[in-house]
PDB file of C-alpha atoms in Angstrom:
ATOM      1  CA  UNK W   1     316.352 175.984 -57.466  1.00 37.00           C
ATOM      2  CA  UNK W   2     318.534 175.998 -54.296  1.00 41.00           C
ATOM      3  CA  UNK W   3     317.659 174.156 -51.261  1.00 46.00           C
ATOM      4  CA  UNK W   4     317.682 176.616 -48.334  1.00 64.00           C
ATOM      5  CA  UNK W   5     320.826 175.729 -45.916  1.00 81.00           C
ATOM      6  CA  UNK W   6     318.764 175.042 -42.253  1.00 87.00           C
ATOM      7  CA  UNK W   7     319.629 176.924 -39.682  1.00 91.00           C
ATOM      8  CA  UNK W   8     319.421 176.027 -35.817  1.00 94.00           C
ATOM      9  CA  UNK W   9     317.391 178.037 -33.322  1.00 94.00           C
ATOM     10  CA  UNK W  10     319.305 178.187 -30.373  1.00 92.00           C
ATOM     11  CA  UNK W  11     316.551 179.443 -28.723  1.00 93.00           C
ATOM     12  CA  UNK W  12     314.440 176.340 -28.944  1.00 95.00           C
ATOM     13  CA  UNK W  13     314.749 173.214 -28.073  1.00 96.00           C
ATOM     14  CA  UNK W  14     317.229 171.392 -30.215  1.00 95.00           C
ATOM     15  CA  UNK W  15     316.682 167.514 -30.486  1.00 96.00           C
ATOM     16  CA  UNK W  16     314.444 167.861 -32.990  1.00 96.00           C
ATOM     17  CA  UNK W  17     316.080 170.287 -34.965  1.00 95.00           C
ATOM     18  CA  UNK W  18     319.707 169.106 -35.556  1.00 96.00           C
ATOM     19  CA  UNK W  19     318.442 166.032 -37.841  1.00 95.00           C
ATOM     20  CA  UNK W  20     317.400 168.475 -40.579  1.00 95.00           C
ATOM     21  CA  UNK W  21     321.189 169.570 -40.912  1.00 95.00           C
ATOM     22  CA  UNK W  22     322.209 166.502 -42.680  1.00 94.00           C
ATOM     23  CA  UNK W  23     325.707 166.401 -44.066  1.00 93.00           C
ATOM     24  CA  UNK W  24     326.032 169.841 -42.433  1.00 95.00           C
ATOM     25  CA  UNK W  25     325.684 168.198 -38.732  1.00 96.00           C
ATOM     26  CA  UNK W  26     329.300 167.220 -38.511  1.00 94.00           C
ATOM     27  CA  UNK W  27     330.215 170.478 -39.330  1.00 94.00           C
ATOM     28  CA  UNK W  28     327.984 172.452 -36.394  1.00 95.00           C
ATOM     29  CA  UNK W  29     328.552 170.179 -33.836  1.00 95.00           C
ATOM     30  CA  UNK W  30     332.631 170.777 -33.876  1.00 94.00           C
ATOM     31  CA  UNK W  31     331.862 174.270 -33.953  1.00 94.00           C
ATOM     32  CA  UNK W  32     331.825 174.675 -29.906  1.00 94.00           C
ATOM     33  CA  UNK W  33     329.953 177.314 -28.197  1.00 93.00           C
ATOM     34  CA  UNK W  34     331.136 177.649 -24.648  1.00 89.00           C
ATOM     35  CA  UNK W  35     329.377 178.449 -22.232  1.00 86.00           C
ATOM     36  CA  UNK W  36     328.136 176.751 -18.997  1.00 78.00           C
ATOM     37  CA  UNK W  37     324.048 177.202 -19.347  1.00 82.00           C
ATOM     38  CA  UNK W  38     323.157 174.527 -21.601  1.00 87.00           C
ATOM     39  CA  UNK W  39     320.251 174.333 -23.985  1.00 93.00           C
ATOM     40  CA  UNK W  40     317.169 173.161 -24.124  1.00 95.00           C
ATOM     41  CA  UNK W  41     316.956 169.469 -25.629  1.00 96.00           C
ATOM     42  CA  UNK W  42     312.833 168.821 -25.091  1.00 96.00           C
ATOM     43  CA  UNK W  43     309.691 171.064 -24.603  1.00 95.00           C
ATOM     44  CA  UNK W  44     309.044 168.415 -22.093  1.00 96.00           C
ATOM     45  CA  UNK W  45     310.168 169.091 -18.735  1.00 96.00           C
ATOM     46  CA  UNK W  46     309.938 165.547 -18.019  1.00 95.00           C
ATOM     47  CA  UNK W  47     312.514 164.659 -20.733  1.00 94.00           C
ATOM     48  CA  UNK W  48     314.457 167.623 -20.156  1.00 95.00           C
ATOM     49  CA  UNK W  49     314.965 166.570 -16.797  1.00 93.00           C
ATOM     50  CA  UNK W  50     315.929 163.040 -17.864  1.00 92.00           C
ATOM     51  CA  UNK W  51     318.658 164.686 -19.654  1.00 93.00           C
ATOM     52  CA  UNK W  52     320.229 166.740 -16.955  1.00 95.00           C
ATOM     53  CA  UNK W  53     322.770 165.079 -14.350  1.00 96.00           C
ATOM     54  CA  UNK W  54     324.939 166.459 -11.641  1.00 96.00           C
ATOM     55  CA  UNK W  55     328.349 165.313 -11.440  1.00 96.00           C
ATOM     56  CA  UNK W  56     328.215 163.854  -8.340  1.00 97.00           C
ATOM     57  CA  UNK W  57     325.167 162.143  -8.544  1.00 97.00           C
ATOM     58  CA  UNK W  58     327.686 159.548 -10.199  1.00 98.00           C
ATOM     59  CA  UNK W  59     329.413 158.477  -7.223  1.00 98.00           C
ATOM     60  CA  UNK W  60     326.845 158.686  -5.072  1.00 98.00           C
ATOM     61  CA  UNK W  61     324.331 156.033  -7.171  1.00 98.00           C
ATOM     62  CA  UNK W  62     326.962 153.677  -8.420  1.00 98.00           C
ATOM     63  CA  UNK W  63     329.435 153.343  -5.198  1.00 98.00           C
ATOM     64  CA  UNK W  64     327.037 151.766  -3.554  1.00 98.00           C
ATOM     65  CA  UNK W  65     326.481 149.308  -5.974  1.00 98.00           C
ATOM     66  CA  UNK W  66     330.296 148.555  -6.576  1.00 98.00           C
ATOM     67  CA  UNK W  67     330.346 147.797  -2.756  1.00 98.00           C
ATOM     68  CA  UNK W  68     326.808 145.319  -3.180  1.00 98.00           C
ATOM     69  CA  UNK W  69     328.243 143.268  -6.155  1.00 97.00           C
ATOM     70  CA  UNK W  70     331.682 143.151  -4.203  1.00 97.00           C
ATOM     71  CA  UNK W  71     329.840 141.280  -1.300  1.00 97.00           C
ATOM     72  CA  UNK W  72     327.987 139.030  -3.409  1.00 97.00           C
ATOM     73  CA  UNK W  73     331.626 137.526  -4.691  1.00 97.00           C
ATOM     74  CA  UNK W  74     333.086 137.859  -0.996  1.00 97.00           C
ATOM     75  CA  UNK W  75     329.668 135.738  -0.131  1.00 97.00           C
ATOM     76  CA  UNK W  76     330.528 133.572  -2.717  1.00 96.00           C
ATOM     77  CA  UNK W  77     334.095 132.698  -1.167  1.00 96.00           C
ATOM     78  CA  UNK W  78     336.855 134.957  -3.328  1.00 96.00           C
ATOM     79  CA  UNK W  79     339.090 136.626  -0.988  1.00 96.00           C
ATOM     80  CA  UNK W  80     339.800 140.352  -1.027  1.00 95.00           C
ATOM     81  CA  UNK W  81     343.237 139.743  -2.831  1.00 97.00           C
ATOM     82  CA  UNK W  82     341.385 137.716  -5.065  1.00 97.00           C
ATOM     83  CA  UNK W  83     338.640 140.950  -5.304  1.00 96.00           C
ATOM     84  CA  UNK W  84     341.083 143.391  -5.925  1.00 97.00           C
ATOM     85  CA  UNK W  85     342.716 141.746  -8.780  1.00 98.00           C
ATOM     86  CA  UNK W  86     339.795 141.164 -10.699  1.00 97.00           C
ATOM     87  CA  UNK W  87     338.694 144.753  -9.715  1.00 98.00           C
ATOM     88  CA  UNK W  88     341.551 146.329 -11.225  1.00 98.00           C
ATOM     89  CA  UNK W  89     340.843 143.899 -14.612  1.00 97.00           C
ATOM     90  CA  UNK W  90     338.184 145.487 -14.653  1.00 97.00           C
ATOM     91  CA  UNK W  91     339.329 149.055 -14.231  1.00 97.00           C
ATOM     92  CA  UNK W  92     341.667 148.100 -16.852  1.00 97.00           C
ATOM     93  CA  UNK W  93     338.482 146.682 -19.282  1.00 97.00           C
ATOM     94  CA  UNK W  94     336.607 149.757 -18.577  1.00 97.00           C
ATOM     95  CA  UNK W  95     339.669 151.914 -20.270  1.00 97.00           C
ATOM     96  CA  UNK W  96     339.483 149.912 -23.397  1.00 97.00           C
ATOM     97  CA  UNK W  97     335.514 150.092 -23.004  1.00 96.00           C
ATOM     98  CA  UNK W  98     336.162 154.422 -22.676  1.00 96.00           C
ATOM     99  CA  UNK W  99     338.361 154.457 -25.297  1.00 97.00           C
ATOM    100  CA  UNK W 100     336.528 152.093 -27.929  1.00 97.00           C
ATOM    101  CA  UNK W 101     332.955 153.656 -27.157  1.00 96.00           C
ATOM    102  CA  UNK W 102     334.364 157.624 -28.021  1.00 97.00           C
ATOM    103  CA  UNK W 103     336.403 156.748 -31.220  1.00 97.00           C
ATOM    104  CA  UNK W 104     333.856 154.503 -32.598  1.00 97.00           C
ATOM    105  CA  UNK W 105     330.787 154.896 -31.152  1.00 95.00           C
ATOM    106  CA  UNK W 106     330.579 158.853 -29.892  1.00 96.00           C
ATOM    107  CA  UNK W 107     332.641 159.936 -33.115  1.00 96.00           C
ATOM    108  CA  UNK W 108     330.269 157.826 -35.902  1.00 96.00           C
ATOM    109  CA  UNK W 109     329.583 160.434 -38.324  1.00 95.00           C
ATOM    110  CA  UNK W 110     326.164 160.298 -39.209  1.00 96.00           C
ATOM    111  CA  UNK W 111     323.825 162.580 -41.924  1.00 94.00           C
ATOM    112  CA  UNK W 112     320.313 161.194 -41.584  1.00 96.00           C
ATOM    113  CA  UNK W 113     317.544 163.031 -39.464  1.00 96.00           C
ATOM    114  CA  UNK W 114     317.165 160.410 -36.970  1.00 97.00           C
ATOM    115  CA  UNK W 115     321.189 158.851 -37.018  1.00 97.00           C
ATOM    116  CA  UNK W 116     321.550 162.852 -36.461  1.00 97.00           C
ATOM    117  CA  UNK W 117     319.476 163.185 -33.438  1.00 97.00           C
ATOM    118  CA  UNK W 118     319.895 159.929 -31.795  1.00 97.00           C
ATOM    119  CA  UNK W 119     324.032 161.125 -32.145  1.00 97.00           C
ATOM    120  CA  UNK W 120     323.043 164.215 -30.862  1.00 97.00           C
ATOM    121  CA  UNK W 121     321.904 162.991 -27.741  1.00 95.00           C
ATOM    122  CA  UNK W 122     324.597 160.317 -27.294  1.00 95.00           C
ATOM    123  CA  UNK W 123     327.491 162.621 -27.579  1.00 96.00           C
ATOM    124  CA  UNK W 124     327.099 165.228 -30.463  1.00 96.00           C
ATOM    125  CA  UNK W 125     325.583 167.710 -27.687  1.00 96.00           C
ATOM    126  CA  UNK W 126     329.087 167.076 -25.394  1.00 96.00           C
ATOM    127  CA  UNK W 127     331.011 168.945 -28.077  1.00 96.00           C
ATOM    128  CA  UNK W 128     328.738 171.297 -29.336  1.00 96.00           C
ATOM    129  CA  UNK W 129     328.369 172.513 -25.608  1.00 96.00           C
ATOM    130  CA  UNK W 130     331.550 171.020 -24.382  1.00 95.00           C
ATOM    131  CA  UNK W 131     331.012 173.358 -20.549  1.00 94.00           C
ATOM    132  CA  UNK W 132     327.460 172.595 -20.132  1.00 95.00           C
ATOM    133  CA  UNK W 133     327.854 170.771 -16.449  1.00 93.00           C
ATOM    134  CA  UNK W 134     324.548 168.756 -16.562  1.00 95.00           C
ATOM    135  CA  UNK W 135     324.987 167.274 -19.391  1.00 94.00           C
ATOM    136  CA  UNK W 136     328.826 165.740 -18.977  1.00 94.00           C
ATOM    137  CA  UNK W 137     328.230 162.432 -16.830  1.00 96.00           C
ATOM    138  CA  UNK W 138     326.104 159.642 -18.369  1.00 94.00           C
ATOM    139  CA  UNK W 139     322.280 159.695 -17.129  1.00 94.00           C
ATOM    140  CA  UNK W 140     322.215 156.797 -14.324  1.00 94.00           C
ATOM    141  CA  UNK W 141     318.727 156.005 -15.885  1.00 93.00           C
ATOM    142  CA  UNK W 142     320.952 154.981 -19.201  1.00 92.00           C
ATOM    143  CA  UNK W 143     323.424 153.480 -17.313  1.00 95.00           C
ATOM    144  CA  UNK W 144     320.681 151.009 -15.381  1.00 96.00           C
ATOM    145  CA  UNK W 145     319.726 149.881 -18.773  1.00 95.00           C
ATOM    146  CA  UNK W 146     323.034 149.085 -20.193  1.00 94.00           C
ATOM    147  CA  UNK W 147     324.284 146.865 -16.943  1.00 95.00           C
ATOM    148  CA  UNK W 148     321.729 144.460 -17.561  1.00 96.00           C
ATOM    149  CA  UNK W 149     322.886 143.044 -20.691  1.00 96.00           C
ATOM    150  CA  UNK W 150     326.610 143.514 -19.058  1.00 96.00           C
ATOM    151  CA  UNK W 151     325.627 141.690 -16.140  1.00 96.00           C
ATOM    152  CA  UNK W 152     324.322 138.672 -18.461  1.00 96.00           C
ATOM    153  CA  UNK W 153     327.133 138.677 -20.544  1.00 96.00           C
ATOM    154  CA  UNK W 154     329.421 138.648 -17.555  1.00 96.00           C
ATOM    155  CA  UNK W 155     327.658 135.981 -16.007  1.00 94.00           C
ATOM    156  CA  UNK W 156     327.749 133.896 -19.471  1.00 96.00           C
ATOM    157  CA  UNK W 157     332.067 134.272 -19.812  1.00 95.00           C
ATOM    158  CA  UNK W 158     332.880 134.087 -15.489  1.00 95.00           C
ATOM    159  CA  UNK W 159     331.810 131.799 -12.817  1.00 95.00           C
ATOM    160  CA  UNK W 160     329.506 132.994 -10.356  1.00 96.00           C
ATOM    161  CA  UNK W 161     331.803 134.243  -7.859  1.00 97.00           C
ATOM    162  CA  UNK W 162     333.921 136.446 -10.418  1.00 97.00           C
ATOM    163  CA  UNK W 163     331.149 137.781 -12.268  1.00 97.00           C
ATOM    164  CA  UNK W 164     329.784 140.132 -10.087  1.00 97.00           C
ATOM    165  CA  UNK W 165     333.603 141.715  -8.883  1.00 97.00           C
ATOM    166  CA  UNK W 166     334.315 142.234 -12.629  1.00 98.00           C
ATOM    167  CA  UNK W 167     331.063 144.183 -12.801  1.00 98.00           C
ATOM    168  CA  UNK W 168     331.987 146.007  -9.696  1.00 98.00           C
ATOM    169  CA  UNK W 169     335.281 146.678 -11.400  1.00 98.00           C
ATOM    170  CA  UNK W 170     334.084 148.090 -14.756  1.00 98.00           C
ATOM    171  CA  UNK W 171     331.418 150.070 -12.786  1.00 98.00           C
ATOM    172  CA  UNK W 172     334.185 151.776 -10.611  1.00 98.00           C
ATOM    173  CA  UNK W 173     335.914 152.720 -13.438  1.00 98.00           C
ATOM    174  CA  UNK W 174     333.438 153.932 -15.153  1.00 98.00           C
ATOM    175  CA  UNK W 175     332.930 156.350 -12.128  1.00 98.00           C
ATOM    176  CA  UNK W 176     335.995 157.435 -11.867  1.00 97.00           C
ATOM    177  CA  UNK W 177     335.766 157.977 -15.838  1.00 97.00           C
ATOM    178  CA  UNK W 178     332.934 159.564 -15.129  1.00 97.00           C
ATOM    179  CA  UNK W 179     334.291 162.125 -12.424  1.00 97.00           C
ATOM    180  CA  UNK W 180     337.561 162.600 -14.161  1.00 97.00           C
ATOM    181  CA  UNK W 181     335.510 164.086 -17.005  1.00 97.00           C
ATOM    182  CA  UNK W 182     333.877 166.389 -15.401  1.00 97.00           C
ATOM    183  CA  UNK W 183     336.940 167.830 -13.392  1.00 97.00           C
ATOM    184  CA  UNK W 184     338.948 167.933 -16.574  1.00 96.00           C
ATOM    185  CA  UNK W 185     335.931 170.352 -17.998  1.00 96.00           C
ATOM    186  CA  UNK W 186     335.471 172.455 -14.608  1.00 95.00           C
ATOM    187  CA  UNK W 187     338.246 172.578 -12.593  1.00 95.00           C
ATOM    188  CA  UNK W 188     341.570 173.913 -12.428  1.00 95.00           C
ATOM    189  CA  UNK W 189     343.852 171.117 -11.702  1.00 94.00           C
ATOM    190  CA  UNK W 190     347.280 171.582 -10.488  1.00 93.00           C
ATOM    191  CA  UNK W 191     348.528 168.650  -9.816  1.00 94.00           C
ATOM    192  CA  UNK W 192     351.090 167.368 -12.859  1.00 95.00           C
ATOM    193  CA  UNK W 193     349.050 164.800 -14.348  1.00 94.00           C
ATOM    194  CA  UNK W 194     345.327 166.247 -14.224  1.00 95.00           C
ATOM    195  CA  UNK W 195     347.053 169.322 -15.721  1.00 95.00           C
ATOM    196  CA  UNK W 196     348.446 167.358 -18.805  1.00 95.00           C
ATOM    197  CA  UNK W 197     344.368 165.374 -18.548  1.00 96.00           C
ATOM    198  CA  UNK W 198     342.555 168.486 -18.718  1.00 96.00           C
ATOM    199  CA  UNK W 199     345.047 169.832 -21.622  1.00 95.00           C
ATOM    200  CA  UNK W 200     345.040 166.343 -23.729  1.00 96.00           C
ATOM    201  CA  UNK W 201     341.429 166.444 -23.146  1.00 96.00           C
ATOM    202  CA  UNK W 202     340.136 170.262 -24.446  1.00 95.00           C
ATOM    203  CA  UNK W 203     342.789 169.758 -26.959  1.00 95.00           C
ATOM    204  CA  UNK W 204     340.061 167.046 -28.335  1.00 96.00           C
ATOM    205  CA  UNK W 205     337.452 169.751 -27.920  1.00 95.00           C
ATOM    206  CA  UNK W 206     338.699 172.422 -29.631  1.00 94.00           C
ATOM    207  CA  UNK W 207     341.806 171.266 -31.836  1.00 93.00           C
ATOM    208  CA  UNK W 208     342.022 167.831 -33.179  1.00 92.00           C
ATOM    209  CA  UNK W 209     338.757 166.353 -32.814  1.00 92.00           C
ATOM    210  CA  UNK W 210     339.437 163.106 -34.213  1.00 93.00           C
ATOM    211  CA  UNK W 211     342.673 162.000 -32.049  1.00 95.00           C
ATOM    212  CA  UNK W 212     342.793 161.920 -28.622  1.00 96.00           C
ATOM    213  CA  UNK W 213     339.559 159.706 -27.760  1.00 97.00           C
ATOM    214  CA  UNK W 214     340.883 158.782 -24.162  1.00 96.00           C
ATOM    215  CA  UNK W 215     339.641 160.564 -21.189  1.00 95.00           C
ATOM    216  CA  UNK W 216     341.226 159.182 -17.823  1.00 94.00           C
ATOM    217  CA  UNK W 217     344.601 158.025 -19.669  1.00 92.00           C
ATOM    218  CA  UNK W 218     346.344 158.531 -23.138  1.00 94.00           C
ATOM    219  CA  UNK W 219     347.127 154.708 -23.411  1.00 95.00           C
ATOM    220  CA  UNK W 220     345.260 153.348 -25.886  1.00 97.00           C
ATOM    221  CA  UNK W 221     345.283 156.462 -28.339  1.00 97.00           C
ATOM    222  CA  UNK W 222     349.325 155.491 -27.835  1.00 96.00           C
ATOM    223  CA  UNK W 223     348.122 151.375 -28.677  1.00 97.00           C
ATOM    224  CA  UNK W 224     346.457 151.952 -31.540  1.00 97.00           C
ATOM    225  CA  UNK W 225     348.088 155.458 -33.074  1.00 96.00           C
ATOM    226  CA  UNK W 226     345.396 157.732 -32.399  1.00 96.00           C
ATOM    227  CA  UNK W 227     347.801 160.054 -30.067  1.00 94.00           C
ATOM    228  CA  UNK W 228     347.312 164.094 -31.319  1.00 92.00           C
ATOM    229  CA  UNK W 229     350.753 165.625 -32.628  1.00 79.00           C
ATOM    230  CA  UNK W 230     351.701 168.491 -31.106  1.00 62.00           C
ATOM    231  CA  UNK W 231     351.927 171.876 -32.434  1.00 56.00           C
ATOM    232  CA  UNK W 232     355.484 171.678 -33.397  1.00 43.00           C
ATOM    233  CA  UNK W 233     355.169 168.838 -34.655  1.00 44.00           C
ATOM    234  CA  UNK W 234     352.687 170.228 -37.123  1.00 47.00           C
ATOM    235  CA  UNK W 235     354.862 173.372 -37.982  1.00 49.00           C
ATOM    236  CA  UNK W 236     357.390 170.641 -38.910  1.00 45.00           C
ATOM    237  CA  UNK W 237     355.353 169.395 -41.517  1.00 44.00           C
ATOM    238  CA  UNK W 238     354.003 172.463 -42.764  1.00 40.00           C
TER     239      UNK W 238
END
């Protein structure tokens, strides 16, 4: 006998039902559907609400916070030179942080029911539904949880007065990670360099899915060799 292929129901809600595709999950999830209303994840509105962000609901939450962890090192006697140094090492840590997380985190491939759906939810539903606009910035409830193990590792590799600017650092670029994303998604840049973003970026969407894993800058996917080829590039090979 032949095992009958699943087959998603778009109409319901899909958490649960993307973990009986097994090897075939890869597959569906690079096979984009665009379109801006997303789908249901939960029958439960409270989870389905967990689950839905608006962009600038970013900035708003975490700003604040970058400001509140910058006082506590001014408090703590570095001066803003001092601040803005270690900010911008930690701008710089959060683009290695972006970059590692997509290539080898977001893009594990997975094939069990529950590696399936917990992928799902991390990033699987990002390219399956690449335009859906709630569903592009982190949930600030997820991103709560995870500073609190950054904050004590911080605290455990800086002195007290450095520790909390690094965390304001990483933090702020994280939101402007964050924000980036979504503009590269919905708007229409026209400025030079969020034109070539947005282009690098939907060229990981719907071309080469497994180059091009940085979002705000190409840098490391030049570091470590993950940069896409271009399309003449490719004809030269063929």
């Amino acid at each position: 006998m032949v095992a009958e292929r699943f087959t998603v129901d778009l109409d319901k809600p899909l958490v649960f039902q993307v973990g009986h595709l097994g090897e075939e999950y890869q597959e569906w999830i690079h096979q984009p559907i665009v379109c801006v209303e997303g789908p249901r994840f939960f029958q439960s509105d409270f989870w389905e609400f967990l689950t839905r962000t608006v962009w600038w609901a970013i900035p708003t939450i975490w700003l604040p916070v970058v400001c509140y962890v910058l006082s506590i090192s001014a408090a703590r006697g570095l001066t803003f030179p001092q601040m803005g140094l270690i900010v911008a090492f930690g701008v710089f840590t959060w683009t290695l942080l972006e970059y590692t997380l997509h290539r080898f985190l977001f893009h594990i491939e997975t094939k069990s029911y529950w590696a399936n759906t917990a992928h799902y939810l991390l990033h699987g539903c990002h390219h399956k539904h690449p335009q859906d606009g709630l569903r592009l910035v982190f949930p600030p409830t997820a991103t709560a949880i995870l500073l609190v193990p950054l904050w004590k590792l911080l605290h455990l590799i800086a002195t007290p007065a450095t520790a909390p600017a690094m965390l304001g650092g990483i933090l702020f670029g994280y939101v402007m990670y964050d924000c980036t994303h979504f503009y590269l998604h919905h708007g229409q840049p026209k400025e030079p360099t969020f034109k070539h973003l947005k282009k690098y970026h939907l060229n990981h969407h719907f071309r080469i899915q497994d180059k091009g894993y940085g979002i705000t800058s190409s840098l490391w996917d030049r570091v470590f060799g993950t940069l896409p080829g271009t399309k003449a590039a490719q004809k030269k090979k063929l």
